[in-house]
PDB file of C-alpha atoms in Angstrom:
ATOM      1  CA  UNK A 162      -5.264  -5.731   6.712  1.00  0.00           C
ATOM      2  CA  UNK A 163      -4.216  -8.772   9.057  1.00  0.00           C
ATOM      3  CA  UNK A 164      -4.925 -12.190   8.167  1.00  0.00           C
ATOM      4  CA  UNK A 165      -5.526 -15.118  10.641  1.00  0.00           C
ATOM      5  CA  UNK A 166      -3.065 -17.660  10.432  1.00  0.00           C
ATOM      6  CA  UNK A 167      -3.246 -21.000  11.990  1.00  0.00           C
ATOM      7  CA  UNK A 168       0.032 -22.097  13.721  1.00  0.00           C
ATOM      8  CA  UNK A 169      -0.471 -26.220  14.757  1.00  0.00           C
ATOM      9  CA  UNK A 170       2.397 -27.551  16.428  1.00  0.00           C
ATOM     10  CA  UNK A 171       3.114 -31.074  15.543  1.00  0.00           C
ATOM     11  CA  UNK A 172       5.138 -34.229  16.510  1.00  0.00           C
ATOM     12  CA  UNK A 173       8.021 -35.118  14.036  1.00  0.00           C
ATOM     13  CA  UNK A 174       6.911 -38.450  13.353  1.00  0.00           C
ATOM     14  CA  UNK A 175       5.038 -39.791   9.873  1.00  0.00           C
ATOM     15  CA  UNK A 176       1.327 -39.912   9.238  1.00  0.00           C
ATOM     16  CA  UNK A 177       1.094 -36.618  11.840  1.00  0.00           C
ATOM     17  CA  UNK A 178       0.518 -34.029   8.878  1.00  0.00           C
ATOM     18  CA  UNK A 179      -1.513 -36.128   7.389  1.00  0.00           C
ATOM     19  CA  UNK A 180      -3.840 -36.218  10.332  1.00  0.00           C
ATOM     20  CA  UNK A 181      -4.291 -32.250   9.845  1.00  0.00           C
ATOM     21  CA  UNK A 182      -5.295 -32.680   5.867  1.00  0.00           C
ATOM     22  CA  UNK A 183      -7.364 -35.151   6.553  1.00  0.00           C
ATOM     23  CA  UNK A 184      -9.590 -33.419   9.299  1.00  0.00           C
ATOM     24  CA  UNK A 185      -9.654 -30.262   7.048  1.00  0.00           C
ATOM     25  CA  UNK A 186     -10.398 -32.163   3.997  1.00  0.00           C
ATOM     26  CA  UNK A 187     -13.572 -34.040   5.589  1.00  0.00           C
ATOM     27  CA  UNK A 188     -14.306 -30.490   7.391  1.00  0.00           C
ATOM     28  CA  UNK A 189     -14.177 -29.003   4.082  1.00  0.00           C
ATOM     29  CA  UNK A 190     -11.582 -25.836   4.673  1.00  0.00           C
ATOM     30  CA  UNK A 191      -9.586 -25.164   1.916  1.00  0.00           C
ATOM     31  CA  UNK A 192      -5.811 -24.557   2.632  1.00  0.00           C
ATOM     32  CA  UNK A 193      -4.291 -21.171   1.071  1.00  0.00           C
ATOM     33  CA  UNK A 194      -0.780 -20.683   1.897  1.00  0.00           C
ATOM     34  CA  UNK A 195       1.192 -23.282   4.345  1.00  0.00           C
ATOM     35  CA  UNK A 196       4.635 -23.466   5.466  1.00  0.00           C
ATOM     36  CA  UNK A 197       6.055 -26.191   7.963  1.00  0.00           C
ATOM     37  CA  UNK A 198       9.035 -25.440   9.930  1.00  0.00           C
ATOM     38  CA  UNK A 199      10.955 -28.483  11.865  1.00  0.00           C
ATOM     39  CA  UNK A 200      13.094 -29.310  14.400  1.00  0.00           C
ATOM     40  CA  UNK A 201      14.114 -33.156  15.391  1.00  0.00           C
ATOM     41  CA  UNK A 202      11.240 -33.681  17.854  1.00  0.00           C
ATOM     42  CA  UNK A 203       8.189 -31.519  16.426  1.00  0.00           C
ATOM     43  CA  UNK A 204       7.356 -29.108  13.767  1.00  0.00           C
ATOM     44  CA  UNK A 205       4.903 -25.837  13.292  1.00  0.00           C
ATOM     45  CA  UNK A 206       2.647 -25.549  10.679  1.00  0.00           C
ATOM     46  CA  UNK A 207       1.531 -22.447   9.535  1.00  0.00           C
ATOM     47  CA  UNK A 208      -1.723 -22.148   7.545  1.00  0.00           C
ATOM     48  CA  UNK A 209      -4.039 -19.732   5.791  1.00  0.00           C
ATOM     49  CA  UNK A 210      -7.191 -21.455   5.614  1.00  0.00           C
ATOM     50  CA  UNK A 211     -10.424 -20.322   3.750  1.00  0.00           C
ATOM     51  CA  UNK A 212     -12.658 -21.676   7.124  1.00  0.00           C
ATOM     52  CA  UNK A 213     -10.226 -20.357  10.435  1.00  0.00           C
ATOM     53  CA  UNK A 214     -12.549 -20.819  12.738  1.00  0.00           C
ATOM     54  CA  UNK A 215     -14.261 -24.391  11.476  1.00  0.00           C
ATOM     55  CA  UNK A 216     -10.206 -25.104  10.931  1.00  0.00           C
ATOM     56  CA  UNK A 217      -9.484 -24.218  14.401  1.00  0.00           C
ATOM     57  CA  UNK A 218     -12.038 -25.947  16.002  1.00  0.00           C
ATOM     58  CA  UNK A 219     -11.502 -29.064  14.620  1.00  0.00           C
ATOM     59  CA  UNK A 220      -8.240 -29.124  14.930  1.00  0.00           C
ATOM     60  CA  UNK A 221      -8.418 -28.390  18.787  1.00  0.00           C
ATOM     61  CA  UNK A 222     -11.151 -30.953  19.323  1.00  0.00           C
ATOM     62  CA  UNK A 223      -8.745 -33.761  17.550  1.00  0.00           C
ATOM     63  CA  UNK A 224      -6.312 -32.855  20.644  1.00  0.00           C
ATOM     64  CA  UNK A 225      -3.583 -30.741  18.482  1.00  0.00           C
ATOM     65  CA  UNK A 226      -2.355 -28.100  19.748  1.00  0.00           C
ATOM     66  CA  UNK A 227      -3.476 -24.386  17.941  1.00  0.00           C
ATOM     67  CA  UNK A 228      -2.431 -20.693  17.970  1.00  0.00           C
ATOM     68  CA  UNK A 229      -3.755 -18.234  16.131  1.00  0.00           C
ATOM     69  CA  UNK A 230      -1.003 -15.277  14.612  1.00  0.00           C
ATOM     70  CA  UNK A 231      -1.741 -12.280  13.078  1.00  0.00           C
ATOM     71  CA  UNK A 232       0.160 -11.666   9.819  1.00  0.00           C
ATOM     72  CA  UNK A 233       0.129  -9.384   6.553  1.00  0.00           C
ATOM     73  CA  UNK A 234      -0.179 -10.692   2.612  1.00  0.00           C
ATOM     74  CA  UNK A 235       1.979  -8.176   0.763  1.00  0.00           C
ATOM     75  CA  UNK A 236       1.520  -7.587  -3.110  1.00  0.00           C
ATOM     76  CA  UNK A 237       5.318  -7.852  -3.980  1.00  0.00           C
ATOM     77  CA  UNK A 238       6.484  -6.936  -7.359  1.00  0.00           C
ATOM     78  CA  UNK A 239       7.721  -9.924  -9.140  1.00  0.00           C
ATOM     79  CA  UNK A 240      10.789  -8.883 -10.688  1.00  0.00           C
ATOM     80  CA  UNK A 241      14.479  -8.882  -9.274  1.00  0.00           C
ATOM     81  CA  UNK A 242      14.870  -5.933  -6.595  1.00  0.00           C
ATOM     82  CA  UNK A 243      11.081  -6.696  -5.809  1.00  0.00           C
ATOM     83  CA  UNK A 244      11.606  -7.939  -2.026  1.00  0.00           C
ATOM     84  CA  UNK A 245      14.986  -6.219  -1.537  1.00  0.00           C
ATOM     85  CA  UNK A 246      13.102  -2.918  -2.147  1.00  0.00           C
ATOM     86  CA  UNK A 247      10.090  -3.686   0.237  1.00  0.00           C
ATOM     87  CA  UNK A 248      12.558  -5.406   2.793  1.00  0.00           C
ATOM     88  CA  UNK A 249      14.769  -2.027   2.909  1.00  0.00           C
ATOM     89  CA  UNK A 250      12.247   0.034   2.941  1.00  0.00           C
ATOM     90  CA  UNK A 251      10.713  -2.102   6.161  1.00  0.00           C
ATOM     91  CA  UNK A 252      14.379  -2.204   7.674  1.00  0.00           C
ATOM     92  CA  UNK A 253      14.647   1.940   7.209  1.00  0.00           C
ATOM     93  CA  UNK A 254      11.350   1.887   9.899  1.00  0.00           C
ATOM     94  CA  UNK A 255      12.766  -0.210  12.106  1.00  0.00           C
ATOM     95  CA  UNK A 256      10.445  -3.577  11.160  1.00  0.00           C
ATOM     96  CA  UNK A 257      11.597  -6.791  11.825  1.00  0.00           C
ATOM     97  CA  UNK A 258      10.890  -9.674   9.791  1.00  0.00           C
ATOM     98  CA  UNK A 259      10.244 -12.547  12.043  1.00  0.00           C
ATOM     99  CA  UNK A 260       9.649 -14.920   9.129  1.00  0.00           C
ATOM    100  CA  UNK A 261       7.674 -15.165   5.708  1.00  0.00           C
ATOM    101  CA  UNK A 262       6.662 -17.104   3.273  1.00  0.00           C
ATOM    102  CA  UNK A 263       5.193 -17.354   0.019  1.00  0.00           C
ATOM    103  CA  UNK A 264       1.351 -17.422  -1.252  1.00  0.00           C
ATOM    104  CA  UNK A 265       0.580 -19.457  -4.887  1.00  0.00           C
ATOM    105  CA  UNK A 266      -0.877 -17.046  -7.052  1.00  0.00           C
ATOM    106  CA  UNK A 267      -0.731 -16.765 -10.246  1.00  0.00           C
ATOM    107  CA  UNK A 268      -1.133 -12.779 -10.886  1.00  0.00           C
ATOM    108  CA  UNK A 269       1.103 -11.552 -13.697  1.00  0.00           C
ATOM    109  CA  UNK A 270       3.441  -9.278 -12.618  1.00  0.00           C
ATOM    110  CA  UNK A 271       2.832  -9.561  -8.745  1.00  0.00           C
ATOM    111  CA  UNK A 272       3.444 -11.731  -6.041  1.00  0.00           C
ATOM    112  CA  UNK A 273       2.051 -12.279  -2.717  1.00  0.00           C
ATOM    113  CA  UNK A 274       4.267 -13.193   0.675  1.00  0.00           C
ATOM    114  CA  UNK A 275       2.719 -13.882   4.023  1.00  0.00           C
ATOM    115  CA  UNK A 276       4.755 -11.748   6.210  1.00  0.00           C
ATOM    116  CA  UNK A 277       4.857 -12.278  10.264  1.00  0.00           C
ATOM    117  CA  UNK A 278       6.603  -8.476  11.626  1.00  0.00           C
ATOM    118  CA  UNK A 279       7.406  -7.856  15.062  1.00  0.00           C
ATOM    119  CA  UNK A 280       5.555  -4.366  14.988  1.00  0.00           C
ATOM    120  CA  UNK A 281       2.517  -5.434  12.580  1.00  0.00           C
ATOM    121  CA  UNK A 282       1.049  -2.343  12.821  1.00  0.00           C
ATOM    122  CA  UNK A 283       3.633   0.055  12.608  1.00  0.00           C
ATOM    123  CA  UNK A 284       3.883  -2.356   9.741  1.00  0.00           C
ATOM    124  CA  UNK A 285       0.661  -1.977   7.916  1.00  0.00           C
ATOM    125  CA  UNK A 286       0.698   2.066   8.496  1.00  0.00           C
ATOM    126  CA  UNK A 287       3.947   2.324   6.494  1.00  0.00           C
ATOM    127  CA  UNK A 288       3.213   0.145   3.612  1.00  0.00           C
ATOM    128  CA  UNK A 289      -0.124   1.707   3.449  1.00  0.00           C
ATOM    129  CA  UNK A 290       1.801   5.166   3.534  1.00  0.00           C
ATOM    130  CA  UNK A 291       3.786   3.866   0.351  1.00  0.00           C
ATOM    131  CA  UNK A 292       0.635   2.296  -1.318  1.00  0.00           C
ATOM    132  CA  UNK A 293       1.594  -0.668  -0.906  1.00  0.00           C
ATOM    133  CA  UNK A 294      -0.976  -3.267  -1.944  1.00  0.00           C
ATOM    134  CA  UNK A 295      -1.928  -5.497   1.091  1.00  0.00           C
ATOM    135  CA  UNK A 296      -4.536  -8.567   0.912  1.00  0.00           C
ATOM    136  CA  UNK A 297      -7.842  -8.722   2.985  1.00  0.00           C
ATOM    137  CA  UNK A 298      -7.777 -11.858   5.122  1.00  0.00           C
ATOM    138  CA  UNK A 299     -11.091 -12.463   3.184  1.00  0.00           C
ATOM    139  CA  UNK A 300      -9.688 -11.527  -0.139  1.00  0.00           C
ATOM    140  CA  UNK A 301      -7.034 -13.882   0.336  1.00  0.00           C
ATOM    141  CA  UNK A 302      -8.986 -16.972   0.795  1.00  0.00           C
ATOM    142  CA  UNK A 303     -10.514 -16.333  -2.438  1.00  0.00           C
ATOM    143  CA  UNK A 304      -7.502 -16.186  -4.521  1.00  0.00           C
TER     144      UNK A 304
END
């Protein structure tokens, strides 16, 4: 149930994000879910790409620097209490949230969060043990 997610580590400067779009657009990999974290000096980039390794590649080869992390897309119900009750339930086992983010889906009643834990999984054994609905890696790009 893990998903490979690109983590590109960036200057903080202009035009350096849109050096990463551009190689994936011409490279044709699709991006899925993105968040960009910053500091003054340089920024991470987390992506969930429908090509990783074409996405990785490329990205390496253009001299930025890569990482690969494993994290978890969790169906979440979309309703108020929704990720209080999966968050408590994760706290009760001793699971730490290291830092999430959300996935653009349009579902109904559902919604899907990219979740990095510090125990993934210890993670993915309890919400499987409460049927909780994960995402495929190869699912997900297809969303």
């Amino acid at each position: 149930m893990k998903c490979d997610q690109l983590s590109i580590f960036l200057e903080n400067r202009a035009g350096r994000l849109a050096e990463v779009t551009r190689l994936l657009t011409e490279n044709k990999v699709n991006i899925r879910a993105l968040s960009l974290a910053d500091t003054s000096d340089f920024g991470i980039l987390r992506l969930i790409v429908s090509d990783f390794d074409t996405a990785q590649k490329v990205l390496k080869e253009a001299g930025f620097t890569v990482g690969k992390t494993s994290v978890v897309a969790v169906v979440v119900d979309d309703q108020p209490g929704g990720l209080h009750n999966l968050l408590e339930m994760l706290r009760g086992s001793g699971i730490n949230v290291e830092y999430m983010y959300a996935f653009v889906h349009q579902s109904g009643s559902n919604a899907v969060i990219i979740f990095r834990f510090d125990r993934t999984d210890q993670a993915i054994e309890l919400l499987e043990s409460k049927n909780i609905k994960m995402i495929p890696s190869e699912e997900l790009c297809k969303l």
